[in-house]
């Protein structure tokens, strides 16, 4: 799945769309994606000027985006009036990610209970695990989210 197709599965757009490619997936089982970290990314600009580090919060977002795609390919695409929210996320970071790194993210289905999706995975650079995650997503109607201020 290339970048153009990824955009059809996610509502995120620049500068918050992190996945470059989905390398492989099996609905209801797992998804493998890729994130190429560049010094030109907005997230790198101020983090930190003297030593560029890809923010862990943005790596968490890339993991969530992988989960959102796996959730949809395992069930159905989001309707126009639906969105996904991260219900909870536990993460552990083992090594910093810097410009030039290619991060491979593998997410696996742990459980699917109606509109709630539990998943876990790892982020790897050059066969070294840089982070591990466990999270859940919930599918909600936008109308159920209350008044839209924007």
Backbone as a printed PyTorch tensor [residue, N CA C, xyz], in Angstrom:
tensor([[[  0.8590,  -1.1590,   0.0000],
         [  0.0000,   0.0000,   0.0000],
         [  0.9100,   1.2270,   0.0000]],

        [[  0.8110,   2.0350,  -1.0130],
         [  1.6360,   3.2290,  -1.1170],
         [  1.0280,   4.4160,  -0.3960]],

        [[  1.7320,   5.5390,  -0.4410],
         [  1.3270,   6.7310,   0.2920],
         [ -0.0540,   7.2320,  -0.1270]],

        [[ -0.3510,   7.2150,  -1.4130],
         [ -1.6490,   7.6970,  -1.8890],
         [ -2.7800,   6.8420,  -1.3310]],

        [[ -2.6020,   5.5270,  -1.3160],
         [ -3.6420,   4.6610,  -0.7580],
         [ -3.7430,   4.8170,   0.7600]],

        [[ -2.6140,   4.9970,   1.4260],
         [ -2.6380,   5.2210,   2.8850],
         [ -3.5260,   6.4130,   3.2080]],

        [[ -3.4250,   7.4850,   2.4150],
         [ -4.2440,   8.6750,   2.6520],
         [ -5.7330,   8.3790,   2.5280]],

        [[ -6.1020,   7.3400,   1.7880],
         [ -7.5230,   6.9870,   1.6820],
         [ -8.0250,   6.2530,   2.9320]],

        [[ -7.1090,   5.7450,   3.7590],
         [ -7.4720,   5.0220,   4.9790],
         [ -7.4010,   5.8910,   6.2310]],

        [[ -6.6930,   7.0240,   6.1620],
         [ -6.4790,   7.8770,   7.3280],
         [ -7.0280,   9.2720,   7.0810]],

        [[ -7.4860,   9.9230,   8.1280],
         [ -7.9460,  11.3110,   8.0380],
         [ -6.7840,  12.2780,   8.2420]],

        [[ -5.6770,  11.7860,   8.7340],
         [ -4.5040,  12.6260,   9.0090],
         [ -3.9330,  13.1780,   7.7040]],

        [[ -3.3830,  14.3760,   7.7950],
         [ -2.7080,  15.0020,   6.6700],
         [ -1.4520,  15.6990,   7.1930]],

        [[ -0.6300,  16.1550,   6.2750],
         [  0.6080,  16.8470,   6.6260],
         [  0.3090,  17.9600,   7.6180]],

        [[  1.0530,  18.0850,   8.6770],
         [  2.2850,  17.3890,   9.0210],
         [  2.0860,  16.1910,   9.9540]],

        [[  0.8470,  15.7180,  10.1000],
         [  0.5600,  14.6500,  11.0620],
         [  0.3790,  13.2710,  10.4250]],

        [[  0.6660,  13.1220,   9.1440],
         [  0.5980,  11.8180,   8.4930],
         [  2.0160,  11.2660,   8.4180]],

        [[  2.2720,  10.1710,   9.1230],
         [  3.6380,   9.6830,   9.2770],
         [  3.9870,   8.4640,   8.4420]],

        [[  3.0410,   7.6490,   8.0930],
         [  3.3640,   6.4070,   7.3870],
         [  3.6800,   6.6770,   5.9230]],

        [[  4.7470,   6.0610,   5.4360],
         [  5.1230,   6.1900,   4.0290],
         [  4.5750,   5.0330,   3.1970]],

        [[  4.4790,   3.8730,   3.8340],
         [  4.0930,   2.6860,   3.0890],
         [  3.5900,   1.6200,   4.0580]],

        [[  2.6160,   0.8330,   3.6000],
         [  2.2320,  -0.3910,   4.3040],
         [  2.8680,  -1.5150,   3.5160]],

        [[  3.7650,  -2.2450,   4.1590],
         [  4.5270,  -3.2930,   3.4780],
         [  3.7490,  -4.5900,   3.3400]],

        [[  2.9160,  -4.8910,   4.3430],
         [  2.1790,  -6.1520,   4.3430],
         [  1.0680,  -6.0570,   5.3780]],

        [[ -0.0100,  -6.7850,   5.1550],
         [ -1.0500,  -6.8900,   6.1740],
         [ -1.8820,  -8.1390,   5.9310]],

        [[ -2.4280,  -8.6250,   7.0170],
         [ -3.3730,  -9.7270,   6.9930],
         [ -4.5240,  -9.3100,   7.8990]],

        [[ -5.7170,  -9.0440,   7.3120],
         [ -6.8470,  -8.5740,   8.1160],
         [ -7.1010,  -9.4840,   9.3250]],

        [[ -7.3420,  -8.8430,  10.4610],
         [ -7.6120,  -9.5790,  11.6880],
         [ -6.3820, -10.1520,  12.3610]],

        [[ -5.1910,  -9.9350,  11.7520],
         [ -3.9710, -10.5260,  12.3030],
         [ -2.8950,  -9.4680,  12.5540]],

        [[ -2.3580,  -8.8400,  11.4850],
         [ -1.2320,  -7.9310,  11.6520],
         [ -1.1060,  -6.9880,  10.4630]],

        [[ -0.2760,  -5.9520,  10.6730],
         [  0.0410,  -4.9990,   9.6210],
         [  1.4760,  -4.5320,   9.8480]],

        [[  2.2260,  -4.3960,   8.7610],
         [  3.6080,  -3.9290,   8.8160],
         [  3.6960,  -2.6510,   7.9810]],

        [[  4.1830,  -1.5790,   8.6010],
         [  4.2790,  -0.2940,   7.9090],
         [  5.6870,   0.2780,   8.0320]],

        [[  5.9290,   1.3300,   7.2550],
         [  7.2500,   1.9590,   7.2450],
         [  7.1110,   3.4690,   7.4000]],

        [[  8.0340,   4.0240,   8.1710],
         [  8.1590,   5.4630,   8.3880],
         [  9.6130,   5.8220,   8.1370]],

        [[  9.8640,   6.7100,   7.1840],
         [ 11.2220,   7.1630,   6.8980],
         [ 11.4100,   8.5280,   7.5460]],

        [[ 12.3320,   8.6180,   8.4750],
         [ 12.5540,   9.8580,   9.2180],
         [ 13.5410,  10.7280,   8.4570]],

        [[ 13.1180,  11.9560,   8.1830],
         [ 13.9330,  12.9010,   7.4400],
         [ 14.1940,  14.1510,   8.2810]],

        [[ 15.3380,  14.7520,   8.0910],
         [ 15.6580,  16.0040,   8.7800],
         [ 14.7180,  17.1270,   8.3510]],

        [[ 14.0150,  16.9510,   7.2570],
         [ 13.1040,  17.9700,   6.7380],
         [ 11.7040,  17.8910,   7.3380]],

        [[ 11.4440,  16.8950,   8.1800],
         [ 10.1160,  16.7420,   8.7830],
         [  9.8550,  17.8870,   9.7540]],

        [[  8.6000,  18.3600,   9.7790],
         [  8.2260,  19.4330,  10.6990],
         [  8.5080,  19.0530,  12.1510]],

        [[  8.3060,  17.7810,  12.4990],
         [  8.5070,  17.3220,  13.8770],
         [  9.9670,  17.4520,  14.3150]],

        [[ 10.8860,  17.4330,  13.3720],
         [ 12.3150,  17.4960,  13.6860],
         [ 12.7890,  18.9350,  13.8830]],

        [[ 12.1320,  19.8910,  13.2370],
         [ 12.6110,  21.2750,  13.1900],
         [ 13.0300,  21.8440,  14.5490]],

        [[ 12.2550,  21.6360,  15.5790],
         [ 12.6200,  22.2000,  16.8690],
         [ 12.9260,  21.1640,  17.9260]],

        [[ 13.2000,  19.9520,  17.5150],
         [ 13.3520,  18.8380,  18.4850],
         [ 14.6130,  18.0440,  18.2070]],

        [[ 15.7110,  18.4070,  18.4230],
         [ 16.2110,  19.6350,  19.0090],
         [ 17.1940,  20.2180,  18.0100]],

        [[ 17.3420,  21.5440,  17.9350],
         [ 18.1980,  22.1360,  16.9030],
         [ 19.6360,  21.6180,  16.9100]],

        [[ 20.2020,  21.3820,  18.0960],
         [ 21.5970,  20.9470,  18.1680],
         [ 21.7720,  19.4460,  17.9690]],

        [[ 20.7160,  18.6510,  18.1690],
         [ 20.7740,  17.2020,  17.9370],
         [ 19.3800,  16.7130,  17.6140]],

        [[ 19.1200,  16.5210,  16.3450],
         [ 17.7790,  16.1700,  15.8900],
         [ 17.3490,  14.7840,  16.3910]],

        [[ 16.1880,  14.7600,  17.0220],
         [ 15.5910,  13.5160,  17.5160],
         [ 14.1310,  13.4950,  17.0810]],

        [[ 13.6780,  12.3810,  16.5380],
         [ 12.2690,  12.2310,  16.1900],
         [ 11.4900,  12.0610,  17.4920]],

        [[ 10.4820,  12.9190,  17.7570],
         [  9.7690,  12.8580,  19.0310],
         [  9.0520,  11.5170,  19.2600]],

        [[  9.1640,  11.0270,  20.4760],
         [  8.5000,   9.7710,  20.8380],
         [  6.9880,   9.8820,  20.6630]],

        [[  6.4320,  11.0620,  20.9120],
         [  4.9870,  11.2380,  20.7420],
         [  4.5770,  11.0580,  19.2840]],

        [[  5.4390,  11.4410,  18.3610],
         [  5.1390,  11.2740,  16.9410],
         [  5.3060,   9.8100,  16.5230]],

        [[  6.2470,   9.1100,  17.1320],
         [  6.3820,   7.6750,  16.8840],
         [  5.1340,   6.9510,  17.3950]],

        [[  4.6050,   7.3940,  18.5310],
         [  3.3560,   6.8350,  19.0550],
         [  2.2130,   7.0760,  18.0780]],

        [[  2.1940,   8.2500,  17.4690],
         [  1.1540,   8.5700,  16.4820],
         [  1.2720,   7.6760,  15.2500]],

        [[  2.4840,   7.4100,  14.7940],
         [  2.6850,   6.5070,  13.6470],
         [  2.1890,   5.0990,  13.9910]],

        [[  2.4570,   4.6600,  15.2180],
         [  1.9540,   3.3720,  15.6830],
         [  0.4180,   3.3720,  15.6590]],

        [[ -0.1990,   4.4360,  16.1780],
         [ -1.6640,   4.5300,  16.1810],
         [ -2.2130,   4.5220,  14.7580]],

        [[ -1.5580,   5.2180,  13.8370],
         [ -2.0200,   5.2340,  12.4540],
         [ -1.9630,   3.8400,  11.8360]],

        [[ -0.9370,   3.0770,  12.1710],
         [ -0.8560,   1.6880,  11.7000],
         [ -2.0300,   0.8900,  12.2510]],

        [[ -2.3410,   1.1040,  13.5290],
         [ -3.4770,   0.4290,  14.1450],
         [ -4.8000,   0.8240,  13.5230]],

        [[ -4.9640,   2.0990,  13.1950],
         [ -6.2030,   2.5710,  12.5640],
         [ -6.4260,   1.8650,  11.2370]],

        [[ -5.3770,   1.7220,  10.4460],
         [ -5.5210,   1.0190,   9.1610],
         [ -5.8430,  -0.4450,   9.3950]],

        [[ -5.1310,  -1.0990,  10.3280],
         [ -5.4050,  -2.5080,  10.6210],
         [ -6.8320,  -2.6920,  11.1270]],

        [[ -7.3160,  -1.7990,  11.9730],
         [ -8.6870,  -1.8370,  12.4730],
         [ -9.6650,  -1.8370,  11.3050]],

        [[ -9.4500,  -0.9390,  10.3520],
         [-10.3710,  -0.8270,   9.2230],
         [-10.2890,  -2.0210,   8.2730]],

        [[ -9.0850,  -2.4830,   7.9470],
         [ -8.9920,  -3.6250,   7.0260],
         [ -9.5010,  -4.8960,   7.6910]],

        [[ -9.5610,  -4.9010,   9.0300],
         [-10.0620,  -6.0590,   9.7680],
         [-11.5750,  -6.0050,   9.9650]],

        [[-12.1740,  -4.8240,   9.7770],
         [-13.6230,  -4.6550,   9.9510],
         [-14.1900,  -3.9970,   8.6950]],

        [[-14.4550,  -2.7000,   8.7810],
         [-14.9140,  -1.9300,   7.6200],
         [-14.2540,  -0.5600,   7.6550]],

        [[-14.2460,   0.0870,   6.5050],
         [-13.7230,   1.4540,   6.4370],
         [-14.5810,   2.3650,   7.3070]],

        [[-13.9660,   3.4270,   7.7990],
         [-14.7160,   4.4320,   8.5440],
         [-15.7090,   5.1140,   7.6180]],

        [[-16.9120,   5.3260,   8.1090],
         [-17.8980,   6.1050,   7.3680],
         [-17.5010,   7.5790,   7.4610]],

        [[-18.0800,   8.4040,   6.6020],
         [-17.7600,   9.8390,   6.6010],
         [-18.0240,  10.4910,   7.9550]],

        [[-19.0050,   9.9620,   8.7000],
         [-19.3640,  10.5610,   9.9890],
         [-18.7560,   9.8190,  11.1720]],

        [[-17.6890,   9.0450,  10.9400],
         [-17.0170,   8.3100,  12.0090],
         [-15.5550,   8.7380,  12.1230]],

        [[-15.0020,   8.4970,  13.3110],
         [-13.5740,   8.6910,  13.5180],
         [-13.0930,   7.6800,  14.5500]],

        [[-11.7880,   7.5600,  14.6640],
         [-11.2180,   6.6780,  15.6810],
         [-10.5140,   7.5360,  16.7140]],

        [[-10.5750,   7.0750,  17.9470],
         [ -9.9030,   7.7450,  19.0490],
         [ -9.0420,   6.7260,  19.7750]],

        [[ -7.8930,   7.1520,  20.2290],
         [ -7.0650,   6.2840,  21.0580],
         [ -7.6900,   6.2760,  22.4460]],

        [[ -8.0950,   5.0880,  22.8940],
         [ -8.6760,   4.9630,  24.2270],
         [ -7.5940,   4.9720,  25.2870]],

        [[ -6.5210,   4.2440,  25.0380],
         [ -5.3890,   4.1740,  25.9660],
         [ -4.1820,   3.6690,  25.1970]],

        [[ -2.9870,   4.0880,  25.6520],
         [ -1.7640,   3.5950,  25.0280],
         [ -0.6800,   3.4700,  26.0870]],

        [[ -0.0500,   2.3210,  26.0990],
         [  1.1360,   2.1080,  26.9290],
         [  2.3150,   1.9830,  25.9810]],

        [[  3.3860,   2.6660,  26.2950],
         [  4.5410,   2.6100,  25.4050],
         [  5.8220,   2.5380,  26.2140]],

        [[  6.8110,   1.9710,  25.5660],
         [  8.1410,   1.8960,  26.1550],
         [  9.1410,   2.1880,  25.0440]],

        [[ 10.0530,   3.0960,  25.3070],
         [ 11.0230,   3.5180,  24.3100],
         [ 12.4100,   3.0480,  24.7320]],

        [[ 13.1260,   2.4380,  23.7870],
         [ 14.4180,   1.8270,  24.0800],
         [ 15.5950,   2.5750,  23.4750]],

        [[ 15.3610,   3.3040,  22.3910],
         [ 16.4380,   3.9850,  21.6840],
         [ 15.8510,   5.1670,  20.9440]],

        [[ 16.6260,   6.2420,  20.8030],
         [ 16.1390,   7.4050,  20.0620],
         [ 16.1060,   7.0880,  18.5620]],

        [[ 15.2420,   7.8060,  17.8570],
         [ 15.1180,   7.7100,  16.4090],
         [ 15.5630,   9.0510,  15.8530]],

        [[ 16.4260,   9.0140,  14.8370],
         [ 17.0070,  10.2320,  14.2930],
         [ 16.8300,  10.2790,  12.7740]],

        [[ 17.0400,  11.4560,  12.1800],
         [ 16.9550,  11.5580,  10.7260],
         [ 17.8540,  10.5250,  10.0490]],

        [[ 17.3290,   9.9300,   8.9970],
         [ 18.0360,   8.8760,   8.2720],
         [ 17.5570,   7.4880,   8.6620]],

        [[ 16.8900,   7.3690,   9.8180],
         [ 16.3710,   6.0690,  10.2450],
         [ 15.1220,   5.6920,   9.4550]],

        [[ 15.0150,   4.4270,   9.1340],
         [ 13.7940,   3.8710,   8.5620],
         [ 13.1870,   2.9790,   9.6290]],

        [[ 12.0020,   3.3540,  10.0830],
         [ 11.3220,   2.6470,  11.1600],
         [ 10.2980,   1.6950,  10.5560]],

        [[ 10.3830,   0.4350,  10.9420],
         [  9.3800,  -0.5530,  10.5400],
         [  8.5020,  -0.8140,  11.7560]],

        [[  7.2070,  -0.6140,  11.5700],
         [  6.2390,  -0.7820,  12.6520],
         [  5.3880,  -2.0050,  12.3470]],

        [[  5.3460,  -2.9300,  13.2820],
         [  4.4940,  -4.1160,  13.1440],
         [  3.4460,  -4.0630,  14.2410]],

        [[  2.1820,  -4.0850,  13.8610],
         [  1.0830,  -4.1050,  14.8280],
         [  0.2970,  -5.3970,  14.6490]],

        [[ -0.1760,  -5.9300,  15.7660],
         [ -0.9420,  -7.1760,  15.7580],
         [ -2.2470,  -6.9790,  16.5070]],

        [[ -3.2850,  -7.6530,  16.0400],
         [ -4.5820,  -7.6190,  16.6960],
         [ -4.4910,  -8.4320,  17.9830]],

        [[ -4.8740,  -7.8360,  19.0910],
         [ -4.9780,  -8.5620,  20.3520],
         [ -6.4230,  -9.0030,  20.5870]],

        [[ -7.3600,  -8.0660,  20.3410],
         [ -8.7730,  -8.3480,  20.5470],
         [ -9.5990,  -7.3320,  19.7860]],

        [[-10.7530,  -7.7600,  19.3240],
         [-11.6960,  -6.8720,  18.6520],
         [-13.0510,  -7.0990,  19.3010]],

        [[-13.5260,  -6.0830,  20.0180],
         [-14.8090,  -6.1770,  20.7140],
         [-15.7230,  -5.0750,  20.2040]],

        [[-16.5330,  -5.3770,  19.2130],
         [-17.4380,  -4.3790,  18.6510],
         [-16.6860,  -3.2030,  18.0780]],

        [[-16.9070,  -2.0210,  18.6850],
         [-16.2850,  -0.7880,  18.2020],
         [-14.9510,  -0.4990,  18.8920]],

        [[-14.4470,  -1.4590,  19.6690],
         [-13.1730,  -1.2720,  20.3610],
         [-12.1520,  -2.2830,  19.8480]],

        [[-10.9810,  -1.7890,  19.5350],
         [ -9.9170,  -2.5660,  18.9150],
         [ -8.6840,  -2.5080,  19.8020]],

        [[ -8.2130,  -3.6500,  20.2740],
         [ -7.0200,  -3.7490,  21.1030],
         [ -5.8810,  -4.2950,  20.2400]],

        [[ -4.7310,  -3.6260,  20.2910],
         [ -3.6160,  -4.0520,  19.4570],
         [ -2.2890,  -3.7400,  20.1430]],

        [[ -1.2370,  -4.3730,  19.6640],
         [  0.0970,  -4.1550,  20.2280],
         [  1.1200,  -4.2660,  19.1130]],

        [[  2.3390,  -3.8380,  19.3990],
         [  3.3630,  -3.9340,  18.3700],
         [  4.6900,  -3.3570,  18.7820]],

        [[  5.5760,  -3.3270,  17.7770],
         [  6.9510,  -2.8610,  17.9740],
         [  7.3630,  -1.9680,  16.8070]],

        [[  8.2740,  -1.0660,  17.1350],
         [  8.9140,  -0.2400,  16.1160],
         [ 10.3850,  -0.6420,  16.1070]],

        [[ 10.9130,  -0.8990,  14.9020],
         [ 12.2630,  -1.4350,  14.7590],
         [ 13.0430,  -0.5880,  13.7510]],

        [[ 14.3120,  -0.3280,  14.0580],
         [ 15.2450,   0.3160,  13.1230],
         [ 16.4420,  -0.6200,  12.9920]],

        [[ 16.7350,  -1.0470,  11.7770],
         [ 17.8910,  -1.9180,  11.5250],
         [ 17.9310,  -3.1190,  12.4720]],

        [[ 16.8260,  -3.8020,  12.6160],
         [ 16.6500,  -5.0020,  13.4490],
         [ 16.7790,  -4.7490,  14.9560]],

        [[ 16.8390,  -3.4790,  15.3630],
         [ 16.8750,  -3.1330,  16.7820],
         [ 15.5290,  -2.5360,  17.1840]],

        [[ 14.8960,  -3.0930,  18.2000],
         [ 13.6180,  -2.5570,  18.6770],
         [ 13.8620,  -1.2040,  19.3230]],

        [[ 13.1490,  -0.1840,  18.8380],
         [ 13.2800,   1.1620,  19.3950],
         [ 12.1130,   1.5110,  20.3070]],

        [[ 10.9770,   0.8050,  20.1450],
         [  9.8130,   1.0700,  20.9950],
         [  8.8660,  -0.1180,  20.9350]],

        [[  8.0910,  -0.2670,  22.0100],
         [  7.0410,  -1.2860,  22.0780],
         [  5.7740,  -0.5960,  22.5630]],

        [[  4.6340,  -1.0330,  22.0390],
         [  3.3670,  -0.3720,  22.3210],
         [  2.2610,  -1.3880,  22.5840]],

        [[  1.2750,  -0.9470,  23.3400],
         [  0.0120,  -1.6620,  23.5080],
         [ -1.0500,  -0.5670,  23.5960]],

        [[ -2.1300,  -0.7090,  22.8330],
         [ -3.1220,   0.3690,  22.7870],
         [ -4.5010,  -0.1770,  22.4380]],

        [[ -5.4760,   0.7240,  22.5300],
         [ -6.7900,   0.4040,  21.9870],
         [ -7.3520,   1.6250,  21.2840]],

        [[ -8.1780,   1.3530,  20.3300],
         [ -8.8640,   2.3810,  19.5610],
         [-10.3610,   2.1640,  19.7120]],

        [[-11.1140,   3.2460,  19.6720],
         [-12.5670,   3.1450,  19.6490],
         [-13.0800,   3.8760,  18.4160]],

        [[-14.1050,   3.3140,  17.8150],
         [-14.7610,   3.9060,  16.6480],
         [-15.9930,   4.6370,  17.1490]],

        [[-16.1040,   5.9150,  16.7920],
         [-17.2250,   6.7340,  17.2570],
         [-17.8150,   7.5560,  16.1160]],

        [[-19.1030,   7.8470,  16.2440],
         [-19.7630,   8.7890,  15.3400],
         [-19.3440,  10.1910,  15.7710]],

        [[-19.0800,  11.0550,  14.8260],
         [-18.6660,  12.4170,  15.1760],
         [-19.7660,  13.1300,  15.9490]],

        [[-21.0280,  12.8470,  15.6590],
         [-22.1390,  13.4860,  16.3670],
         [-22.1320,  13.1290,  17.8530]],

        [[-21.6060,  11.9630,  18.1960],
         [-21.5380,  11.5380,  19.6010],
         [-20.4310,  12.2360,  20.3750]],

        [[-19.5960,  12.9920,  19.6950],
         [-18.4570,  13.6430,  20.3280],
         [-18.8140,  15.0030,  20.9150]],

        [[-20.0730,  15.4290,  20.7730],
         [-20.4870,  16.7200,  21.3120],
         [-20.3630,  17.8280,  20.2730]],

        [[-20.5760,  19.0440,  20.7170],
         [-20.5420,  20.2060,  19.8380],
         [-19.1620,  20.3730,  19.2010]],

        [[-19.1450,  20.5870,  17.8990],
         [-17.8930,  20.8120,  17.1680],
         [-17.5580,  22.2960,  17.2060]],

        [[-16.4290,  22.6460,  17.8010],
         [-16.0370,  24.0390,  17.9360],
         [-15.3110,  24.5670,  16.7140]],

        [[-15.0400,  23.7220,  15.7620],
         [-14.3010,  24.1960,  14.5860],
         [-15.1480,  24.2040,  13.3450]]])
